[in-house]
XYZ file of C-alpha atoms in Angstrom:
654
model
C 33.957 10.050 55.947
C 35.638 13.276 54.867
C 34.483 14.726 51.554
C 35.662 17.368 49.117
C 33.438 19.828 50.998
C 35.498 19.261 54.151
C 32.492 17.995 56.056
C 31.707 14.628 57.550
C 28.710 12.537 56.602
C 27.523 8.965 57.006
C 27.324 6.440 54.171
C 24.852 3.563 54.549
C 26.456 0.157 54.420
C 26.128 -1.263 50.900
C 25.842 2.129 49.193
C 28.702 2.725 46.722
C 29.484 4.901 43.718
C 28.137 2.552 41.059
C 28.713 2.892 37.304
C 27.414 5.347 34.672
C 26.411 2.692 32.135
C 24.049 1.204 31.247
C 21.424 3.848 31.947
C 18.527 2.745 34.087
C 18.430 -0.096 36.568
C 20.810 -3.019 36.159
C 22.586 -5.608 38.252
C 25.940 -4.562 39.587
C 29.271 -6.212 38.696
C 28.601 -8.932 41.247
C 25.215 -9.482 39.569
C 22.974 -10.966 42.247
C 24.187 -8.879 45.155
C 23.570 -5.262 44.135
C 21.509 -2.917 42.003
C 23.176 -0.268 39.825
C 21.275 2.966 39.213
C 22.279 5.297 36.348
C 20.297 8.423 35.569
C 20.938 11.195 33.028
C 20.472 14.822 34.050
C 22.862 17.422 32.699
C 21.417 20.462 34.421
C 20.444 19.070 37.821
C 22.554 20.550 40.626
C 21.809 17.555 42.824
C 19.943 14.283 42.539
C 18.343 12.211 45.281
C 17.756 8.472 44.863
C 14.506 7.626 46.645
C 13.962 4.025 47.745
C 10.726 2.467 49.010
C 10.319 -0.665 51.088
C 6.527 -0.665 51.195
C 3.867 -0.400 48.486
C 1.335 1.127 50.870
C 3.034 4.478 51.340
C 4.203 7.324 49.135
C 6.970 8.274 51.557
C 10.460 6.960 50.644
C 12.042 4.676 53.240
C 15.467 6.048 52.337
C 16.647 9.120 50.437
C 20.235 8.987 49.210
C 21.845 12.249 48.141
C 24.149 11.516 45.205
C 27.461 13.312 45.564
C 28.385 15.221 42.366
C 32.042 14.212 42.798
C 31.520 10.565 43.703
C 28.205 9.651 42.090
C 28.430 11.573 38.847
C 30.312 10.906 35.611
C 29.736 13.504 32.935
C 25.980 14.029 32.793
C 25.101 10.695 34.413
C 24.346 10.266 38.100
C 24.929 6.762 39.403
C 24.965 4.659 42.548
C 25.056 1.056 43.670
C 22.893 -0.417 46.443
C 23.071 -3.912 47.910
C 20.001 -6.035 47.278
C 19.984 -7.131 50.893
C 18.170 -3.865 51.690
C 15.016 -5.397 50.145
C 13.569 -2.204 48.699
C 10.722 -2.632 46.191
C 10.474 0.638 44.238
C 12.576 3.648 43.373
C 12.471 7.124 41.862
C 14.577 10.256 41.634
C 14.276 13.805 42.840
C 16.180 16.366 40.780
C 17.116 19.751 42.228
C 18.018 22.659 40.021
C 18.850 26.244 40.914
C 15.095 26.732 41.170
C 14.621 24.295 44.035
C 12.260 21.430 43.301
C 9.963 20.282 46.043
C 11.071 17.016 47.594
C 7.800 15.325 46.723
C 8.350 15.854 42.980
C 9.772 12.403 42.413
C 10.291 11.419 38.797
C 10.139 8.038 37.086
C 13.315 6.518 35.688
C 12.896 6.734 31.861
C 14.736 3.416 31.507
C 12.756 1.459 34.114
C 11.687 -1.899 32.663
C 8.925 -2.546 35.200
C 6.841 0.271 36.682
C 4.266 0.346 39.481
C 1.628 2.795 40.648
C 2.024 4.455 44.010
C -0.809 5.276 46.415
C -1.104 8.738 44.859
C -1.304 7.182 41.369
C 2.216 8.265 40.437
C 4.448 5.739 38.708
C 7.766 4.543 40.103
C 10.360 2.070 38.896
C 10.117 -1.438 40.315
C 13.093 -3.305 41.749
C 11.521 -6.629 40.848
C 12.628 -8.425 37.710
C 10.327 -8.960 34.765
C 8.554 -12.313 35.116
C 10.083 -15.072 33.040
C 8.356 -16.193 29.853
C 8.758 -19.312 27.750
C 8.760 -18.322 24.074
C 9.176 -21.948 23.038
C 9.787 -22.168 19.287
C 8.308 -18.757 18.527
C 9.567 -17.134 15.335
C 8.441 -14.156 13.317
C 6.376 -15.073 10.235
C 8.768 -12.719 8.420
C 6.229 -11.947 5.708
C 7.622 -10.109 2.666
C 6.557 -6.487 2.710
C 4.558 -6.699 -0.509
C 2.432 -9.596 0.802
C 1.143 -7.840 3.923
C -2.566 -7.365 4.587
C -2.753 -5.144 7.659
C -5.595 -4.871 10.184
C -5.286 -1.855 12.454
C -6.894 -2.060 15.901
C -7.117 -0.569 19.363
C -6.429 -3.239 21.997
C -9.140 -2.050 24.376
C -11.749 -1.207 21.750
C -11.361 -4.485 19.864
C -12.874 -6.750 22.539
C -14.122 -4.384 25.256
C -17.765 -4.507 24.100
C -19.944 -7.041 25.910
C -20.816 -8.566 22.529
C -17.321 -10.092 22.466
C -18.652 -12.511 25.130
C -15.259 -12.659 26.779
C -14.784 -12.754 30.562
C -14.439 -9.287 32.068
C -10.820 -9.912 32.992
C -10.002 -10.677 29.345
C -12.210 -8.228 27.430
C -10.248 -5.209 26.210
C -6.834 -6.798 26.824
C -3.985 -8.400 24.903
C -5.500 -11.773 25.763
C -8.768 -10.629 24.215
C -6.999 -9.864 20.935
C -5.468 -13.336 20.913
C -8.915 -14.863 21.534
C -10.242 -13.228 18.371
C -7.500 -14.381 16.019
C -10.027 -16.269 13.869
C -11.684 -13.014 12.863
C -8.340 -11.699 11.627
C -7.813 -14.878 9.615
C -11.316 -14.641 8.146
C -10.461 -11.205 6.791
C -7.210 -12.503 5.332
C -5.112 -10.258 7.586
C -1.540 -11.426 8.148
C -0.427 -8.454 10.248
C -2.023 -6.430 13.033
C -1.072 -2.812 13.629
C -1.777 -1.928 17.256
C -2.587 1.616 18.293
C 0.041 2.773 20.825
C 0.309 0.393 23.768
C 3.133 2.138 25.664
C 2.033 3.385 29.099
C 0.056 6.545 28.372
C -1.964 9.291 29.992
C -5.547 8.090 30.489
C -6.718 11.699 30.222
C -4.997 12.413 26.895
C -5.140 8.960 25.310
C -2.810 6.412 23.663
C -0.895 8.958 21.607
C 0.511 10.689 24.691
C 2.907 8.231 26.381
C 4.729 8.805 29.651
C 6.994 5.751 29.473
C 8.613 3.843 26.599
C 9.439 0.427 28.085
C 6.185 -0.877 29.539
C 2.791 -1.823 28.079
C -0.254 0.043 29.345
C -1.430 -1.705 32.511
C -5.124 -1.650 31.505
C -4.273 -3.981 28.592
C -2.874 -6.638 30.894
C 0.544 -7.629 32.280
C 3.587 -7.814 30.032
C 3.446 -11.609 29.811
C -0.092 -11.456 28.427
C 1.224 -9.309 25.575
C 3.945 -11.889 24.965
C 1.302 -14.624 24.912
C -0.653 -12.601 22.346
C 2.398 -12.143 20.114
C 3.265 -15.823 20.400
C -0.304 -16.856 19.508
C -0.508 -14.506 16.520
C 2.886 -15.650 15.259
C 1.738 -19.266 15.453
C -1.168 -18.305 13.163
C 1.131 -16.587 10.666
C 0.210 -13.051 11.773
C 2.830 -10.379 12.421
C 2.523 -7.758 15.176
C 3.324 -4.134 14.340
C 3.173 -1.301 16.881
C 2.285 2.334 16.407
C 4.834 4.238 18.478
C 5.102 7.872 19.536
C 8.581 9.238 20.183
C 7.972 12.869 19.253
C 5.960 14.044 22.252
C 4.836 12.821 25.658
C 1.989 13.248 28.088
C 1.859 16.672 29.729
C 2.813 15.195 33.083
C 4.387 12.105 34.578
C 6.822 11.562 31.731
C 10.310 13.051 31.355
C 9.325 16.397 32.854
C 11.427 17.498 35.788
C 14.497 15.459 34.820
C 16.182 17.823 32.392
C 13.607 19.661 30.308
C 16.163 21.622 28.288
C 17.685 18.366 26.999
C 14.605 16.167 26.668
C 12.146 18.710 25.261
C 12.107 21.245 22.439
C 9.392 23.497 23.815
C 6.601 23.723 26.338
C 4.262 21.492 24.295
C 5.973 18.345 25.480
C 7.605 17.813 22.077
C 10.623 15.577 22.522
C 14.043 16.739 21.376
C 14.354 13.370 19.634
C 17.636 14.066 17.815
C 19.405 15.126 21.016
C 21.917 12.319 21.759
C 20.444 11.094 25.055
C 16.882 11.096 23.658
C 18.074 9.353 20.510
C 19.652 6.616 22.611
C 16.468 6.314 24.704
C 14.418 5.737 21.549
C 16.849 3.155 20.178
C 16.953 1.291 23.486
C 13.161 1.260 23.611
C 12.821 -0.154 20.082
C 15.444 -2.812 20.764
C 13.651 -3.748 23.968
C 10.309 -4.328 22.226
C 12.038 -6.442 19.575
C 14.061 -8.587 21.973
C 11.614 -8.871 24.881
C 8.277 -8.867 23.025
C 9.280 -10.217 19.575
C 7.580 -7.286 17.829
C 7.827 -7.410 14.009
C 7.829 -3.709 13.176
C 6.922 -0.139 14.084
C 4.832 2.658 12.626
C 6.167 6.004 13.832
C 3.367 8.493 14.510
C 4.097 12.171 13.738
C 7.179 10.978 11.852
C 7.808 14.409 10.329
C 8.838 15.627 13.797
C 11.641 13.054 13.785
C 13.307 15.300 11.210
C 13.726 18.247 13.577
C 17.131 19.127 14.974
C 17.988 20.057 18.547
C 17.027 23.680 17.822
C 13.861 22.821 15.902
C 15.480 23.128 12.465
C 14.690 20.720 9.606
C 17.337 18.051 9.021
C 17.880 16.284 5.696
C 19.751 13.454 7.468
C 18.269 13.252 10.978
C 20.570 11.184 13.196
C 17.748 9.239 14.844
C 16.113 8.108 11.584
C 19.489 7.121 10.156
C 20.435 5.251 13.336
C 17.148 3.311 13.291
C 17.642 2.492 9.609
C 21.005 0.827 10.177
C 20.625 -0.580 13.678
C 21.534 -4.310 13.559
C 18.707 -5.388 15.865
C 16.119 -3.418 13.894
C 17.461 -4.339 10.448
C 14.947 -7.135 9.857
C 11.930 -5.250 11.223
C 9.363 -3.270 9.281
C 9.713 0.509 9.657
C 6.832 2.794 8.682
C 6.680 6.593 8.749
C 3.250 8.047 9.579
C 3.175 11.838 9.514
C -0.195 12.189 11.259
C 0.115 14.466 14.298
C -2.241 13.784 17.250
C -1.984 17.489 18.158
C -3.413 18.377 14.731
C -6.346 16.133 13.839
C -6.424 17.192 10.165
C -5.063 15.198 7.241
C -1.343 14.458 7.758
C 1.235 16.774 6.297
C 3.161 15.614 3.228
C 6.849 15.326 3.978
C 9.720 13.974 1.939
C 10.933 11.407 4.399
C 14.571 10.214 4.296
C 14.276 6.454 4.054
C 17.591 4.796 3.100
C 15.432 2.276 1.187
C 14.266 0.895 4.540
C 11.200 2.919 5.488
C 7.671 2.468 4.245
C 5.181 5.328 4.539
C 1.521 5.684 5.418
C 0.291 7.119 2.110
C -1.690 10.276 2.735
C -1.963 11.074 -0.965
C -3.602 7.698 -1.520
C -6.301 8.392 1.063
C -6.999 11.865 -0.282
C -7.070 10.952 -3.994
C -9.297 7.883 -3.595
C -11.759 9.813 -1.434
C -11.835 12.638 -3.963
C -12.401 10.337 -6.931
C -15.318 8.486 -5.371
C -17.080 11.725 -4.484
C -16.654 12.892 -8.095
C -14.043 15.587 -7.423
C -10.726 13.982 -8.337
C -8.568 13.793 -11.448
C -8.150 10.521 -13.315
C -4.378 11.000 -13.286
C -4.371 11.034 -9.487
C -6.385 7.824 -9.232
C -4.204 6.074 -11.807
C -1.055 7.038 -9.899
C -2.416 5.634 -6.630
C -3.640 2.363 -8.167
C -0.236 1.753 -9.711
C 1.675 2.174 -6.464
C 2.221 5.959 -6.108
C 5.249 6.235 -8.333
C 5.462 9.962 -7.562
C 6.487 8.998 -4.017
C 8.111 5.573 -4.219
C 10.209 5.569 -7.412
C 13.120 6.800 -5.294
C 14.730 3.402 -4.835
C 11.865 1.720 -3.039
C 8.740 0.574 -4.889
C 4.980 0.130 -4.381
C 5.439 -2.325 -1.489
C 6.572 0.594 0.698
C 3.189 2.344 0.326
C 0.757 1.643 3.185
C -2.654 2.474 1.704
C -5.509 3.424 4.004
C -9.018 4.792 3.521
C -9.890 5.493 7.158
C -8.029 5.568 10.454
C -8.783 6.129 14.128
C -8.918 9.919 13.731
C -11.745 11.438 11.724
C -14.336 9.481 9.776
C -14.755 5.739 9.670
C -15.599 4.111 6.346
C -19.358 4.258 6.894
C -19.079 7.912 7.942
C -17.347 8.795 4.665
C -20.551 7.927 2.802
C -22.956 9.352 5.414
C -21.777 12.877 6.222
C -20.605 15.903 4.259
C -20.714 19.653 4.589
C -18.493 22.648 5.276
C -17.795 21.653 8.876
C -16.255 18.346 7.776
C -14.755 19.509 4.478
C -11.311 18.212 5.429
C -12.686 14.648 5.448
C -13.330 14.741 1.668
C -16.543 12.798 2.266
C -19.922 12.605 0.467
C -23.227 11.744 2.115
C -24.691 10.162 -1.058
C -27.686 12.483 -1.089
C -28.799 12.875 2.507
C -27.000 13.825 5.697
C -26.657 11.243 8.446
C -29.038 8.385 9.158
C -31.744 7.760 6.570
C -34.373 5.227 5.535
C -34.290 6.166 1.852
C -33.520 3.035 -0.129
C -31.771 4.837 -3.008
C -29.415 6.652 -0.645
C -28.650 3.488 1.299
C -27.934 1.541 -1.896
C -25.548 4.249 -3.098
C -23.775 4.258 0.261
C -23.389 0.488 0.151
C -21.918 0.643 -3.352
C -19.506 3.389 -2.298
C -18.266 1.326 0.647
C -17.699 -1.605 -1.701
C -15.910 0.757 -4.101
C -13.582 2.072 -1.398
C -12.619 -1.450 -0.392
C -12.309 -2.643 -3.980
C -9.943 0.174 -4.951
C -7.906 -0.388 -1.800
C -7.359 -4.076 -2.550
C -6.615 -3.748 -6.294
C -4.057 -0.996 -5.689
C -0.366 -1.801 -5.569
C 0.899 -1.335 -2.043
C -0.156 -2.578 1.384
C -3.882 -2.355 2.241
C -4.514 -1.179 5.821
C -8.029 -1.950 7.075
C -9.208 -0.044 10.120
C -10.966 -1.828 12.983
C -14.737 -1.803 12.593
C -14.871 -0.787 8.935
C -15.765 -4.377 8.024
C -19.069 -4.097 9.896
C -20.001 -0.403 9.682
C -18.794 1.014 13.000
C -19.435 4.772 13.019
C -17.720 7.555 14.899
C -20.949 9.583 14.815
C -19.064 12.367 13.100
C -15.626 13.511 14.201
C -15.563 11.609 17.474
C -13.409 8.912 18.969
C -13.802 5.411 17.579
C -16.364 3.346 19.478
C -15.752 -0.146 20.781
C -16.094 -2.934 18.240
C -19.624 -4.362 18.353
C -19.279 -8.039 17.491
C -23.029 -8.380 16.941
C -22.688 -6.185 13.848
C -20.690 -8.900 12.103
C -23.869 -10.952 11.895
C -25.822 -8.121 10.234
C -26.472 -8.241 6.488
C -23.895 -5.485 6.033
C -21.288 -7.191 8.216
C -21.676 -10.551 6.476
C -21.306 -9.264 2.942
C -18.486 -6.803 3.627
C -16.502 -9.344 5.650
C -16.894 -11.901 2.866
C -15.938 -9.315 0.247
C -12.745 -8.353 2.103
C -11.854 -12.034 2.437
C -12.479 -12.513 -1.281
C -10.353 -9.523 -2.270
C -7.428 -10.681 -0.108
C -7.622 -14.068 -1.834
C -7.589 -12.368 -5.253
C -4.504 -10.400 -4.221
C -2.772 -13.615 -3.168
C -3.804 -15.567 -6.280
C -2.726 -12.738 -8.569
C 0.378 -11.831 -6.614
C 2.116 -11.185 -9.946
C -0.050 -8.060 -10.288
C -1.193 -6.938 -6.847
C 1.670 -8.018 -4.571
C 4.789 -6.618 -6.153
C 8.004 -5.038 -4.946
C 8.511 -3.410 -8.341
C 6.146 -1.314 -10.430
C 4.124 -2.697 -13.313
C 5.855 -2.273 -16.653
C 4.277 0.543 -18.727
C 4.041 -1.772 -21.739
C 1.818 -4.115 -19.703
C -0.769 -1.433 -18.889
C -3.343 0.035 -21.273
C -5.606 2.845 -20.043
C -9.084 3.421 -21.462
C -11.937 5.832 -21.402
C -15.356 4.146 -21.722
C -15.102 3.981 -25.541
C -11.492 2.679 -25.552
C -10.093 6.136 -26.264
C -7.352 7.777 -24.198
C -8.640 9.038 -20.833
C -8.862 12.785 -20.285
C -6.348 12.739 -17.461
C -6.626 16.322 -16.280
C -10.330 16.919 -16.961
C -12.176 17.348 -13.621
C -15.398 16.328 -15.368
C -14.089 12.876 -16.334
C -15.329 10.305 -13.847
C -14.636 7.019 -15.607
C -11.361 5.138 -15.890
C -10.430 1.622 -16.929
C -7.195 -0.256 -17.362
C -6.129 -3.520 -18.878
C -3.211 -5.251 -17.197
C -1.485 -7.662 -19.547
C -0.007 -10.696 -17.839
C 3.761 -10.854 -17.808
C 5.484 -13.690 -19.609
C 7.040 -16.470 -17.575
C 10.468 -14.967 -18.218
C 9.344 -11.548 -16.978
C 7.780 -13.054 -13.873
C 10.943 -14.944 -13.027
C 13.076 -11.858 -13.615
C 10.954 -9.780 -11.240
C 11.366 -12.377 -8.455
C 7.606 -12.772 -8.118
C 6.536 -16.180 -6.845
C 2.978 -16.646 -8.118
C 0.823 -19.323 -6.554
C -0.186 -20.595 -10.001
C 0.845 -19.927 -13.639
C -0.161 -16.392 -14.559
C -1.239 -15.995 -18.175
C -4.530 -14.185 -17.626
C -5.034 -10.526 -18.402
C -7.112 -8.293 -16.120
C -9.535 -5.480 -16.905
C -10.557 -3.093 -14.124
C -13.172 -0.332 -14.411
C -14.015 2.595 -12.109
C -17.188 4.666 -12.586
C -17.670 7.585 -10.166
C -20.439 9.109 -12.286
C -24.160 9.179 -11.522
C -24.749 7.817 -15.037
C -24.177 4.297 -16.396
C -21.256 3.764 -18.744
C -21.136 1.262 -21.608
C -17.648 -0.178 -21.479
C -15.996 -1.967 -24.381
C -13.828 -4.787 -23.085
C -10.627 -5.339 -25.089
C -10.851 -7.871 -27.914
C -9.366 -11.287 -27.212
C -7.782 -13.894 -29.471
C -9.654 -17.056 -30.335
C -9.939 -19.452 -27.422
C -9.987 -16.735 -24.754
C -12.888 -15.019 -22.995
C -13.575 -12.569 -20.177
C -15.055 -13.592 -16.854
C -16.423 -11.087 -14.351
C -15.112 -11.450 -10.815
C -16.493 -8.218 -9.279
C -19.237 -5.721 -10.083
C -19.955 -3.632 -6.989
C -23.339 -2.545 -8.387
C -24.833 -6.041 -8.285
C -26.808 -7.268 -5.260
C -25.204 -9.517 -2.679
C -24.009 -12.235 -3.052
C -23.590 -11.774 -6.793
C -21.376 -8.684 -6.757
C -18.287 -10.881 -6.357
C -17.601 -14.476 -7.330
C -14.686 -16.864 -6.972
C -15.566 -18.777 -10.142
C -16.633 -15.669 -12.013
C -19.286 -15.275 -14.691
C -18.401 -15.362 -18.374
C -19.349 -12.278 -20.398
C -19.736 -12.452 -24.188
C -20.958 -10.198 -26.970
C -24.729 -10.344 -27.430
C -24.521 -11.273 -31.116
C -21.786 -13.844 -30.589
C -22.580 -17.395 -31.719
C -20.924 -20.366 -30.104
C -19.335 -21.587 -33.329
C -17.863 -18.205 -34.270
C -14.353 -17.135 -33.401
C -14.321 -15.448 -30.011
C -12.697 -12.205 -31.034
C -15.573 -9.752 -31.033
C -15.455 -6.888 -28.526
C -17.764 -7.214 -25.552
C -19.970 -4.329 -24.411
C -20.606 -4.208 -20.662
C -22.822 -1.712 -18.860
C -21.318 -0.331 -15.671
C -23.942 1.105 -13.358
C -23.474 4.503 -11.635
C -21.009 4.499 -8.743
C -19.538 1.083 -9.409
C -16.281 -0.771 -9.987
C -15.635 -3.951 -11.962
C -12.929 -6.591 -12.275
C -12.608 -8.981 -15.203
C -10.064 -11.718 -15.891
C -9.338 -13.674 -19.061
C -9.655 -17.461 -19.083
C -9.569 -20.205 -21.676
C -12.836 -20.596 -23.567
C -13.002 -24.229 -22.532
C -12.698 -23.396 -18.826
């Protein structure tokens, strides 16, 4: 065959020009008879398609030089190969002006199935994804404001021998499905999985090298589908943490076209460059269509706002495209500005949201931690409890705030009350009187109350509570380390039993009082009354003030209907909530009630287990009150140091 270079060369039978779209591997026009390969590389001077017919060798069986005049359209190199050749894997070798060694074979970014070679490098597979019967699977489609999220690491959740799962199931997607009852016990109706895209084992889950395949150590793709199907059948949604702002240092997109795919040498993706933007969109669509995923939390989301030259964009094309993509329209989108390269508290960024994006609320974490260690302002705590109006009054509402106390990086919940000092100042923690492990009863009791307080505040705050794996049973990171595997034996400890029951109780309170705690809109100012301990106005900006209380007046039936809230029962009961971060008790005056009404205590975190919370509640009355008198006298209640309380009004005859 004569070419444009006026030389002759041989063309293998069944090798043709192919088509530039879609990118990646697809069936040719005649479907069953050929494979079409399409590969983007703007700056490559030549591209070689490497085909393998054996899984026991790293040497390609056939290397096909793609002709820039025949096998290239624009920036896309493409070719078609007949399936009769029976190759099993493929990769590409890109040559630039600085010649790349022939053995530097790169993985197709769009490969749907990948396999490890003998030298532990990944290549695209020419086999189709195994079929899967989804049956009648459907997303629970839970309204945003009703979510209770449990965040977990797939491997760490069931890897520990205490899970008593077979070794081939422990630490896998199947293992997660086997422990669905624990999620239901906690009242969780959504799981947020740490990144499960194929990642560098040396760098960890937050450094992916491929965006279309689950990590092989977690099990085959069908086992993930089985997990999603099982969780959906139990009314639990599946959300994924995803990283599209950087990759692993090797084995990812490096060597294809670094000037297009990357911003700098730190492996930061040029995510608003058109071809990278399309890669991200295709990946998200794939996880929705193939794995029935219900939503995504975007790690290091602030980097999604950078332009192709690193500049800040007010309307980043990728974020806008995700917001209005038809396939992603019904999925939950969450911006998380934590950067795995910088393990400190996430940066605060004004994220463009188009009324579609929720956000992992960094201010919430910081302000609640500060208040409970006696350093915060009352105004900050009040803002967080009421749904962070300083962030979400921009057309969204409190349901877009994902509220967390701890996460995989930094301190776990038990660490927050066990360690403090200059070296961990960024954690905003307090050791409750002694550093690290202790046998002192007073210190241990204070720590236990503080853990209850953290959880209590999290579940009475407007927004979405996000519980981190292991916090329900006291898993420690031993300082600023990586989270250990979940020890299922700890659930049976005294601590594990009471905290698990408390979380379950608080999720039930949120559901029962959905008119207050599960709202898309903010509480009306006229329905909230704030108090200091003596019913005076709180000293909002006084750093020395460590007590705050609020009364939440129940909305009328007309107001409830107008706000589109669907309560599970008629809501005509007021609430009173108290927070005492002081080392001194506070005598609290509960608001006076009309005749025929009384207060019942649902929670007092200072009381011993099991009395510190109660489904039925315990009635509280004024000491001098006689049964035959009108029930309108104010009630004095002593709140112990470092405690929180919840009261609800009921009929006197109840």
